[in-house]
Amino acid sequence: MISKVFNPSKSATSFTKKANLAVYESLNFDNRQDFEDANRGFIAPLESTIIKDHSGEVVWDIDKLEFLNDSAPETVNPSLWRNGQLQAISGLFEVVEGIYQVRGQSIATTFFFEGKQGVIVCDTSSSTEAAEAAMELYYKHRPRKPVSAIIISQSHADHFGGIQAVLKYAENPAIPIIVPQHFTKEALSENVLLGTIMARRAEYQFGKNIPDGKEGSVSIGIGNTMSSGTMSFALPTIEIENEIQTMEIDGVTFEFLLTPNTEAPAEMHFYIRDYKALFVSENANQLMHQIYTVRGAKTRDALHWANSLDKTIDLFENEEIDALLMIHAWPLWGKERALGHLKLQRDLYKYMHDQTVRLANNGYTMEEIAETIKLPKSLDTYWGNRGYYGTLKHNSKGIYNYYLGYYSANPSDLDPLPQVETGLKYVEYMGGASAILEKAKADFENGEYRWVAQVLKNVVMADPENSEAKNLLADAYEQLGYQAESANWRNIYLVGASELRNGIKKDLAPLDVSGIINHMPIEDFLKLTAVKLNGLRAEGKKITLNVVLSDINQNFAIYLENSVLSYKTGKLDANPDVSLTLERLTFFGVGLGLLSPEQAAAAGKLTISGDQTKLNDFLSLLDEFDRLSNIVTP
């Protein structure tokens, strides 16, 4: 429920002030090279600092980041504040003559490579609204030549979501759309099975439901703020299939290097010989990235990531490199700095990998490794390696889990009680909620916020109506957020604090992903349908459905038996309970509960034969996932 009274943020405590002041002693804030680089080549500010969608909803607003013009407040880790200031430097920039970058129009940037006949657009932003604004900004200051090709460097949606807007600037709709191998499969299957809970967790990671400001979100690490808008998709025309592949695009020579299963499942780097520029997508950044993504995703292979950067260095170190291009950051200029940065990023990921594995072999548990592992000074004090997105702690846990799983090997951890039952027993053993709160207040006054957060979670899980426990837990989360260098950690703590104090905000417009769903392969949609099946409710049910998708000439049979949904493509069962003939998008709509079979049939979009009650029975067994499930309360 939404609380009727909004409880505001609180000030930094003396312990938080002291912790944040100490950051100035450990890092060289006098080094302003990144600010010089981030401003280099500036041509013009953003025309669209506030972007609205077709319904008038604001989907992008960086005017609200003006607070970053001040010095770091006591409520923000000064290193993260510096990251926020750098990410807020926005506009159109010339990298070298013929290469231009738009930063600050979306979470990811967009590059423009000028070809012989037109402009080659690399990575099309996260939404059509943002992509159109980036295109118009570029054309206002550069020749209005048509888009001659599109390169999408990897399979995450912030790199391709605006593609339909970019295609409108092409004279020929059949221009090359060039992607890494397996891009389509990975782009359209990304987050399908676990999309609901990942989206919910992403609201924490990106601070979506808290305001930007000195007591709120100041950055998302790899970008300045979170956006929404209309996501789109277009089928690629060319997949780079060879590990190393040279191609001429609109008179410009590109040498591609595939780097799969790194930051994204499908990803690639390239060298532009004509411009002496090296592009490394999201595998090198001006920060430590995430090996384990806290919104929830498969843990990445840190060793393979490091090796891909090493392969990039080996392949291009003998080339002339005037600029290093990264999709979530400002460029670096000069071969020495470019290769130096890649080596430090490579060594960062390899160090985390090797030392985590070493400590695991010495018998350290996942939690112990996170407390023990430290970076050497050469890696730790380099601004481009700081943990604004990933952190050494949660990345080392991700690497441990990648190899050994969640289990510590201690038998007590083999089958622990769930969090609510654990909370009830902790409260009982520790003398009740009042006794715990009395001790927790004292620990809070001593600055022991991690422990207060850990112990009060049990009280809230045991008694979610205990407002005193929730408010003190929120206070602990808030101070931890104020101290965090990672934008992710700060946002997660502050969203948790807000929801403890004010409840879950339920009036937010969801991100429009219809542009991706409309292209989803049937197999991925059927996998999603299978995981929506409520196994307990389906017990004893046996239903066979035949489905004919008339617009794409595909048939398949769906079987429900033993509380399991399976399917066969290219096959119709000889004795179905019910048969459907409909178009693909109508099938998606019925399966997602967006329209009933009766509505589809009445509109002439569905033909049913057999026992229709079996279809309704089948649909009634599919869960409707809760997009706003509880996290900090049971």
XYZ file of C-alpha atoms in Angstrom:
634
model
C 0.000 0.000 0.000
C 1.025 3.602 -0.531
C 1.545 5.535 2.674
C -0.573 8.705 2.902
C 2.296 10.571 4.577
C 5.611 10.865 2.761
C 8.531 10.497 5.145
C 11.478 12.534 3.861
C 15.159 11.718 3.856
C 17.382 12.535 6.804
C 20.772 14.187 7.139
C 24.138 12.481 7.152
C 25.289 11.334 10.576
C 28.715 12.157 11.991
C 29.941 8.676 10.992
C 28.788 9.158 7.400
C 30.354 12.621 7.237
C 33.628 11.202 8.514
C 33.557 8.280 6.059
C 32.906 10.576 3.110
C 35.580 13.054 4.144
C 38.090 10.203 4.320
C 37.539 9.504 0.608
C 39.324 12.760 -0.222
C 42.448 11.384 1.456
C 42.497 8.143 -0.546
C 42.001 9.481 -4.088
C 43.568 12.270 -6.125
C 40.735 14.746 -6.619
C 43.206 17.282 -7.990
C 43.539 15.148 -11.122
C 41.103 16.823 -13.567
C 42.098 14.893 -16.687
C 38.718 13.159 -16.926
C 36.922 16.506 -16.887
C 39.186 17.776 -19.659
C 38.480 14.638 -21.695
C 34.740 14.741 -21.046
C 34.568 18.341 -22.327
C 36.956 17.900 -25.245
C 35.475 18.396 -28.710
C 32.288 20.011 -27.398
C 30.134 21.347 -30.232
C 26.706 22.026 -28.764
C 24.520 21.302 -25.721
C 21.521 19.005 -25.884
C 18.492 20.520 -27.568
C 16.165 18.083 -25.785
C 16.984 18.028 -22.081
C 13.379 17.042 -21.397
C 11.873 14.430 -23.728
C 8.228 13.365 -23.774
C 6.626 10.364 -25.434
C 3.609 10.445 -27.767
C 1.236 10.625 -24.789
C 3.013 13.602 -23.237
C 4.732 11.637 -20.457
C 8.261 12.765 -19.596
C 10.667 9.934 -20.429
C 13.973 11.832 -20.064
C 14.849 14.854 -17.958
C 18.414 15.848 -17.176
C 17.534 19.398 -16.173
C 16.953 17.919 -12.734
C 20.694 17.161 -12.520
C 21.659 20.811 -12.126
C 22.267 20.149 -8.423
C 25.511 18.442 -9.499
C 27.003 21.874 -10.231
C 27.625 22.253 -6.494
C 30.399 20.643 -4.497
C 29.814 17.232 -2.973
C 27.384 17.344 -0.042
C 27.749 15.353 3.156
C 25.054 12.932 1.957
C 27.024 11.661 -1.072
C 30.308 9.812 -1.363
C 32.520 12.434 -3.082
C 33.919 9.868 -5.517
C 30.388 8.994 -6.695
C 29.562 12.719 -6.849
C 32.526 13.131 -9.200
C 31.170 10.313 -11.361
C 27.764 12.020 -11.431
C 29.328 15.302 -12.533
C 31.252 13.600 -15.333
C 28.233 11.665 -16.571
C 26.208 14.891 -16.600
C 28.564 16.501 -19.147
C 26.339 16.196 -22.180
C 25.824 17.338 -25.742
C 27.308 16.751 -29.193
C 31.071 16.208 -29.312
C 33.629 15.764 -32.072
C 35.955 12.875 -31.243
C 38.114 13.254 -34.351
C 37.103 14.817 -37.638
C 34.416 12.506 -39.021
C 33.445 10.854 -35.710
C 30.857 12.439 -33.418
C 29.263 11.367 -30.145
C 26.029 12.396 -28.427
C 26.223 11.974 -24.659
C 23.534 12.602 -22.057
C 20.511 11.894 -24.262
C 20.061 8.426 -22.792
C 21.770 5.920 -20.501
C 24.036 4.934 -23.438
C 25.711 7.233 -25.940
C 25.402 7.241 -29.732
C 28.287 7.502 -32.208
C 28.132 8.887 -35.732
C 30.760 7.815 -38.285
C 30.623 9.899 -41.428
C 30.860 7.793 -44.582
C 31.231 8.625 -48.249
C 27.497 8.926 -48.957
C 25.884 9.210 -45.544
C 26.343 8.669 -41.836
C 26.846 5.350 -40.049
C 25.070 5.311 -36.673
C 26.518 3.099 -33.938
C 24.165 2.082 -31.104
C 20.766 3.718 -31.342
C 20.011 4.607 -27.729
C 17.436 3.006 -25.446
C 14.217 4.497 -26.866
C 12.879 5.989 -30.063
C 12.326 9.343 -28.352
C 15.961 9.561 -27.215
C 17.273 8.354 -30.573
C 15.294 10.960 -32.500
C 16.601 13.717 -30.214
C 20.193 12.518 -30.751
C 19.734 12.413 -34.513
C 18.298 15.927 -34.650
C 21.114 17.279 -32.494
C 23.705 15.728 -34.819
C 21.989 17.041 -37.962
C 21.694 20.537 -36.567
C 25.484 20.831 -36.592
C 26.582 18.404 -39.319
C 25.550 17.865 -42.968
C 22.104 16.303 -43.222
C 23.217 13.214 -45.105
C 21.027 10.110 -44.839
C 21.768 7.256 -42.484
C 23.668 4.787 -44.651
C 24.136 1.960 -42.119
C 23.510 1.062 -38.480
C 25.903 -0.847 -36.254
C 24.577 -2.360 -33.029
C 27.543 -3.404 -30.919
C 25.790 -5.678 -28.433
C 22.500 -7.279 -27.420
C 21.347 -5.164 -24.451
C 18.308 -2.999 -25.136
C 19.949 0.341 -24.275
C 22.073 -0.178 -27.391
C 19.275 -0.864 -29.895
C 15.961 0.332 -28.420
C 15.787 3.463 -30.590
C 16.547 1.789 -33.916
C 13.176 2.462 -35.568
C 13.645 6.198 -35.048
C 17.093 6.074 -36.661
C 15.807 4.111 -39.648
C 13.483 7.001 -40.506
C 16.571 9.014 -41.475
C 17.614 6.496 -44.123
C 16.703 7.071 -47.760
C 16.612 3.318 -48.310
C 14.890 1.250 -45.609
C 17.057 -1.729 -46.611
C 20.297 -0.179 -45.305
C 22.760 -2.542 -43.612
C 22.050 -3.253 -39.948
C 25.234 -4.879 -38.687
C 25.346 -6.842 -35.427
C 27.511 -9.452 -33.681
C 26.775 -13.141 -34.129
C 23.688 -14.435 -32.259
C 22.507 -10.883 -31.620
C 18.863 -11.475 -32.566
C 18.473 -14.536 -30.354
C 20.109 -12.847 -27.377
C 18.371 -9.478 -27.819
C 14.894 -10.969 -28.026
C 15.338 -13.599 -25.320
C 17.056 -11.280 -22.833
C 15.083 -11.245 -19.576
C 12.092 -13.109 -21.046
C 11.779 -15.815 -18.400
C 12.635 -13.581 -15.444
C 11.696 -10.233 -16.910
C 9.139 -9.333 -14.228
C 11.386 -9.793 -11.211
C 14.407 -8.356 -13.055
C 12.416 -5.222 -13.844
C 11.401 -4.926 -10.197
C 14.979 -5.340 -9.010
C 16.148 -2.886 -11.675
C 13.925 -0.244 -10.053
C 16.160 -0.608 -7.007
C 19.442 -0.696 -8.944
C 18.671 2.381 -11.031
C 16.862 4.328 -8.310
C 13.854 4.680 -10.567
C 11.366 5.462 -7.816
C 13.395 8.002 -5.856
C 14.099 11.592 -6.883
C 17.437 12.702 -8.256
C 19.189 14.920 -5.736
C 21.598 15.232 -2.863
C 19.551 12.840 -0.727
C 18.483 10.730 -3.700
C 20.005 9.323 -6.871
C 23.015 11.218 -8.225
C 24.044 8.841 -10.995
C 23.477 5.348 -12.304
C 27.212 4.808 -12.719
C 27.262 4.123 -16.457
C 24.926 7.034 -17.166
C 23.472 10.108 -15.552
C 19.853 9.128 -14.855
C 17.256 6.537 -15.776
C 14.938 6.911 -18.750
C 11.815 5.294 -20.095
C 10.177 5.634 -23.491
C 9.286 3.513 -26.492
C 11.584 0.579 -27.165
C 11.851 -0.725 -30.710
C 13.594 -3.413 -32.674
C 14.523 -4.206 -36.264
C 15.875 -7.433 -37.657
C 19.547 -7.122 -38.601
C 20.687 -7.687 -42.157
C 24.314 -8.652 -41.465
C 25.714 -10.710 -38.590
C 29.455 -10.651 -38.020
C 30.167 -14.384 -37.867
C 33.954 -14.621 -38.030
C 35.917 -13.763 -34.900
C 37.904 -11.222 -36.917
C 36.161 -9.781 -39.953
C 36.916 -6.761 -42.130
C 34.122 -4.938 -43.921
C 33.756 -1.751 -45.898
C 30.668 0.233 -44.897
C 29.791 3.325 -46.924
C 33.406 3.630 -48.033
C 34.803 3.288 -44.492
C 36.846 0.228 -43.466
C 35.897 -1.510 -40.219
C 37.773 -4.424 -38.660
C 35.450 -6.297 -36.276
C 36.423 -8.507 -33.344
C 33.722 -10.685 -31.788
C 33.773 -10.700 -27.970
C 30.810 -12.938 -27.030
C 29.806 -13.742 -23.446
C 31.491 -10.709 -21.941
C 29.418 -7.750 -20.699
C 26.675 -8.946 -23.073
C 26.096 -12.416 -24.536
C 26.546 -11.010 -28.057
C 29.084 -8.183 -28.315
C 31.848 -6.919 -30.582
C 34.667 -4.396 -30.846
C 35.937 -2.763 -34.018
C 38.767 -0.657 -35.364
C 37.985 2.054 -37.942
C 41.064 2.226 -40.092
C 40.047 5.427 -41.893
C 39.649 7.315 -38.600
C 42.279 5.487 -36.533
C 39.681 4.883 -33.820
C 39.162 1.804 -31.649
C 35.645 1.039 -30.357
C 35.238 -1.367 -27.421
C 31.476 -1.167 -26.776
C 30.819 -1.820 -23.057
C 33.732 -4.111 -22.260
C 35.868 -1.138 -21.253
C 34.386 1.760 -19.323
C 35.466 4.607 -17.086
C 34.596 2.448 -14.076
C 34.465 -1.087 -12.718
C 31.573 -2.867 -14.388
C 29.462 -5.664 -12.931
C 30.541 -9.288 -13.114
C 27.388 -10.063 -11.190
C 24.528 -7.724 -12.053
C 22.638 -6.818 -8.883
C 19.327 -6.442 -10.727
C 19.672 -10.169 -11.400
C 21.227 -11.817 -14.449
C 23.526 -14.698 -15.245
C 26.957 -14.089 -13.760
C 29.486 -13.045 -16.392
C 32.741 -14.831 -17.069
C 35.357 -12.473 -15.609
C 38.287 -14.411 -17.045
C 36.813 -14.455 -20.546
C 36.075 -10.724 -20.233
C 39.703 -10.010 -19.325
C 40.934 -12.252 -22.135
C 38.724 -10.434 -24.664
C 40.300 -7.135 -23.672
C 43.720 -8.735 -23.949
C 42.860 -10.042 -27.419
C 41.776 -6.533 -28.425
C 45.095 -5.108 -27.260
C 47.066 -7.778 -29.139
C 45.054 -7.308 -32.339
C 45.272 -3.529 -32.540
C 48.383 -2.488 -30.604
C 50.373 -2.148 -33.826
C 47.738 0.076 -35.430
C 47.589 3.843 -35.199
C 45.039 4.747 -32.503
C 44.018 8.366 -32.210
C 40.934 7.718 -30.048
C 39.411 5.000 -27.856
C 35.604 4.923 -28.002
C 33.437 3.533 -25.183
C 29.655 3.476 -25.361
C 28.982 4.565 -21.754
C 31.738 7.159 -21.385
C 33.732 9.941 -22.938
C 36.612 8.970 -25.260
C 40.335 8.809 -24.581
C 42.841 10.230 -27.048
C 46.253 8.951 -28.079
C 47.530 5.419 -28.457
C 49.463 5.333 -25.194
C 46.483 6.391 -23.085
C 44.085 4.151 -25.009
C 46.160 1.006 -24.586
C 47.047 1.944 -21.017
C 43.369 2.181 -20.133
C 42.555 -1.150 -21.768
C 45.381 -2.836 -19.873
C 44.215 -1.437 -16.538
C 40.654 -2.568 -17.266
C 41.904 -6.004 -18.346
C 43.989 -6.383 -15.222
C 41.110 -5.214 -13.012
C 38.856 -8.059 -14.132
C 41.626 -10.643 -14.151
C 42.776 -9.638 -10.665
C 39.242 -10.012 -9.308
C 38.968 -13.404 -10.972
C 42.331 -14.799 -9.944
C 42.280 -13.579 -6.350
C 38.717 -14.734 -5.744
C 39.612 -18.204 -6.994
C 42.823 -18.200 -4.918
C 40.943 -17.296 -1.749
C 38.241 -19.866 -2.476
C 40.913 -22.554 -2.793
C 42.255 -21.412 0.570
C 38.876 -22.221 2.097
C 37.380 -18.737 2.293
C 33.626 -18.510 1.876
C 31.913 -16.089 -0.473
C 31.255 -13.579 2.311
C 34.778 -13.904 3.694
C 36.303 -13.316 0.273
C 34.252 -10.127 -0.135
C 35.632 -8.843 3.182
C 39.219 -9.937 2.446
C 39.925 -9.106 -1.179
C 41.656 -5.777 -1.866
C 42.872 -4.218 -5.083
C 46.523 -3.240 -5.461
C 47.093 0.511 -5.432
C 47.878 0.649 -9.157
C 44.385 -0.654 -9.966
C 42.502 0.813 -7.035
C 43.501 4.473 -7.341
C 42.996 4.674 -11.114
C 39.811 6.710 -11.599
C 38.768 4.565 -14.558
C 38.580 1.474 -12.309
C 36.518 2.852 -9.441
C 33.429 0.925 -8.377
C 30.659 3.244 -9.523
C 28.666 0.375 -11.022
C 30.177 -2.941 -10.038
C 31.946 -3.265 -6.704
C 34.842 -5.430 -5.617
C 32.617 -7.016 -2.976
C 29.688 -8.104 -5.070
C 31.821 -8.931 -8.111
C 33.970 -11.302 -6.047
C 30.796 -12.959 -4.770
C 29.627 -13.297 -8.347
C 32.894 -14.974 -9.380
C 32.684 -17.359 -6.408
C 29.102 -18.220 -7.339
C 30.066 -18.637 -11.005
C 32.352 -21.522 -10.060
C 31.016 -22.871 -6.769
C 27.389 -21.770 -6.500
C 25.667 -20.185 -3.511
C 26.468 -22.941 -0.967
C 29.307 -22.225 1.460
C 29.942 -25.952 2.228
C 28.950 -25.387 5.866
C 26.133 -27.870 6.623
C 24.185 -25.137 8.460
C 23.875 -23.312 5.130
C 22.561 -26.352 3.286
C 18.893 -25.938 4.191
C 18.399 -22.703 6.168
C 14.974 -21.360 7.047
C 13.445 -18.756 4.692
C 13.694 -15.107 5.694
C 10.288 -14.769 7.390
C 10.708 -17.930 9.469
C 14.300 -16.900 10.228
C 13.111 -13.497 11.365
C 10.535 -14.986 13.715
C 13.118 -17.250 15.360
C 15.732 -14.486 15.652
C 13.242 -12.204 17.348
C 12.236 -14.988 19.733
C 15.831 -15.940 20.558
C 16.957 -12.331 21.027
C 14.270 -11.515 23.561
C 11.645 -9.915 21.339
C 11.448 -6.927 19.026
C 11.711 -4.332 21.792
C 14.965 -5.795 23.093
C 16.420 -5.940 19.613
C 15.382 -2.372 18.856
C 16.983 -1.096 22.030
C 20.311 -2.671 21.059
C 19.949 -1.668 17.413
C 19.424 1.985 18.382
C 22.661 1.913 20.351
C 24.506 0.303 17.451
C 23.041 2.890 15.072
C 24.329 5.680 17.318
C 27.756 4.007 17.110
C 27.655 3.993 13.309
C 27.302 0.209 12.933
C 24.863 0.536 10.042
C 25.661 -2.754 8.325
C 24.836 -4.720 11.454
C 21.731 -2.667 12.183
C 20.512 -3.398 8.666
C 21.277 -7.084 9.047
C 19.570 -7.576 12.396
C 16.534 -5.333 11.820
C 15.701 -7.142 8.593
C 14.718 -10.042 10.860
C 12.409 -7.868 12.956
C 10.664 -6.471 9.878
C 10.289 -9.910 8.349
C 8.796 -11.179 11.609
C 6.532 -8.148 12.047
C 6.112 -6.004 8.912
C 3.760 -3.639 10.764
C 6.445 -2.665 13.283
C 6.900 0.950 12.187
C 9.701 1.635 14.677
C 11.764 -1.224 13.270
C 11.019 -0.204 9.686
C 11.993 3.406 10.283
C 15.253 2.514 12.015
C 16.059 0.009 9.288
C 15.342 2.746 6.725
C 17.682 5.074 8.608
C 20.458 2.457 8.458
C 19.902 1.860 4.742
C 20.016 5.598 4.139
C 23.379 6.110 5.816
C 24.812 3.125 3.939
C 23.533 4.696 0.732
C 25.054 8.062 1.586
C 28.443 6.377 2.061
C 28.328 4.144 -1.039
C 30.695 4.828 -3.927
C 28.668 2.570 -6.199
C 25.648 4.236 -7.795
C 23.927 0.847 -7.727
C 24.474 0.376 -4.002
C 23.398 3.936 -3.207
C 20.228 3.602 -5.257
C 19.377 0.195 -3.798
C 19.787 1.378 -0.227
C 17.802 4.580 -0.806
C 14.956 2.855 -2.654
C 14.788 0.322 0.183
C 14.646 3.135 2.733
C 11.908 4.914 0.783
C 9.747 1.797 0.495
C 10.119 1.037 4.207
C 8.976 4.558 5.050
C 6.403 5.197 2.351
C 5.360 1.894 0.817
C 5.627 0.883 -2.814
C 4.849 3.563 -5.367
C 2.308 1.969 -7.678
C 1.432 4.792 -10.057
C 4.523 4.609 -12.285
C 4.009 4.001 -15.983
C 5.729 0.756 -17.041
C 8.398 0.775 -19.717
C 6.834 0.148 -23.122
C 8.524 -3.015 -24.436
C 5.923 -3.858 -27.063
C 8.435 -3.031 -29.793
C 10.548 -5.965 -28.609
C 7.748 -8.373 -27.686
C 6.284 -7.984 -31.161
C 9.461 -9.548 -32.570
C 9.842 -12.257 -29.930
C 10.367 -15.765 -31.379
C 7.475 -18.141 -30.721
C 9.780 -20.497 -28.829
C 10.707 -17.771 -26.331
C 7.052 -16.876 -25.804
C 6.190 -20.520 -25.165
C 9.044 -20.788 -22.654
C 7.576 -17.783 -20.862
C 4.111 -19.371 -20.930
C 5.555 -22.549 -19.423
C 7.054 -20.732 -16.429
C 3.763 -18.892 -15.850
C 1.985 -22.215 -15.327
C 0.958 -22.607 -11.683
C 2.037 -26.170 -11.010
C -0.127 -26.744 -7.936
C -3.283 -25.473 -9.600
C -2.500 -27.524 -12.691
C -2.191 -30.790 -10.772
C -4.403 -33.461 -12.299
C -5.105 -31.411 -15.436
C -4.433 -32.816 -18.909
C -5.018 -30.533 -21.902
C -3.809 -30.631 -25.496
C -4.018 -27.533 -27.717
C -3.238 -27.187 -31.390
C -2.221 -23.734 -32.573
C -2.020 -22.542 -36.168
C -0.411 -19.117 -36.651
C -1.959 -18.091 -39.930
C 0.182 -15.047 -40.711
C 3.567 -16.782 -40.409
C 2.475 -20.296 -41.419
C 3.648 -22.003 -38.232
C 1.960 -24.841 -36.349
C 2.602 -26.282 -32.935
C 0.996 -28.456 -30.300
C 0.897 -27.539 -26.600
C 0.655 -30.282 -23.985
C -0.241 -29.870 -20.306
C 0.361 -32.992 -18.242
C 1.906 -33.712 -14.834
C 1.741 -29.950 -14.090
C 4.265 -29.347 -16.869
C 3.736 -27.453 -20.122
C 5.615 -28.716 -23.165
C 5.272 -27.993 -26.849
C 6.207 -29.356 -30.248
C 6.941 -26.986 -33.108
C 5.935 -27.824 -36.649
C 3.423 -30.399 -35.421
C -0.319 -30.666 -34.795
C -1.675 -33.336 -32.451
C -4.102 -35.859 -33.946
C -6.539 -35.625 -31.009
C -6.450 -32.122 -29.512
C -8.927 -30.911 -26.923
C -9.117 -27.557 -28.675
C -7.620 -26.023 -31.813
C -6.863 -22.339 -32.465
C -6.222 -20.490 -35.687
C -5.016 -16.927 -35.208
C -2.239 -14.504 -36.028
C 0.964 -14.385 -34.029
C 0.331 -11.110 -32.181
C -3.216 -12.184 -31.327
C -1.779 -15.362 -29.836
C 0.613 -13.254 -27.753
C -2.266 -11.052 -26.607
C -4.417 -14.011 -25.536
C -1.482 -15.714 -23.832
C -0.569 -12.557 -21.912
C -4.151 -11.930 -20.859
C -4.420 -8.679 -22.835
C -7.602 -9.913 -24.509
C -9.884 -12.880 -23.862
C -10.580 -15.646 -26.393
C -14.147 -14.355 -26.585
C -12.943 -10.847 -27.476
C -10.526 -12.195 -30.075
C -13.205 -14.410 -31.640
C -15.759 -11.583 -31.695
C -13.237 -9.392 -33.526
C -12.698 -12.092 -36.127
C -9.124 -12.643 -35.021
C -9.527 -16.161 -33.608
C -11.129 -19.357 -34.893
C -11.728 -22.042 -32.262
C -12.727 -25.647 -32.770
C -13.160 -28.291 -30.116
C -13.883 -27.705 -26.434
C -13.399 -23.984 -25.746
C -13.769 -24.545 -22.021
C -10.430 -26.373 -22.171
C -8.791 -23.203 -23.519
C -10.277 -21.067 -20.749
C -9.274 -23.709 -18.201
C -5.722 -23.653 -19.553
C -5.485 -19.857 -19.452
C -6.806 -19.796 -15.877
C -3.772 -21.822 -14.787
C -1.291 -19.142 -15.868
C -0.034 -16.775 -13.182
C -0.150 -13.038 -13.681
C 3.192 -11.990 -12.255
C 3.249 -9.196 -9.685
C 5.368 -6.403 -11.162
C 5.607 -4.695 -7.761
C 6.422 -7.603 -5.477
C 7.668 -6.845 -1.965
C 11.409 -6.774 -1.356
C 12.180 -5.091 1.979
C 9.014 -6.420 3.633
C 7.475 -9.908 3.404
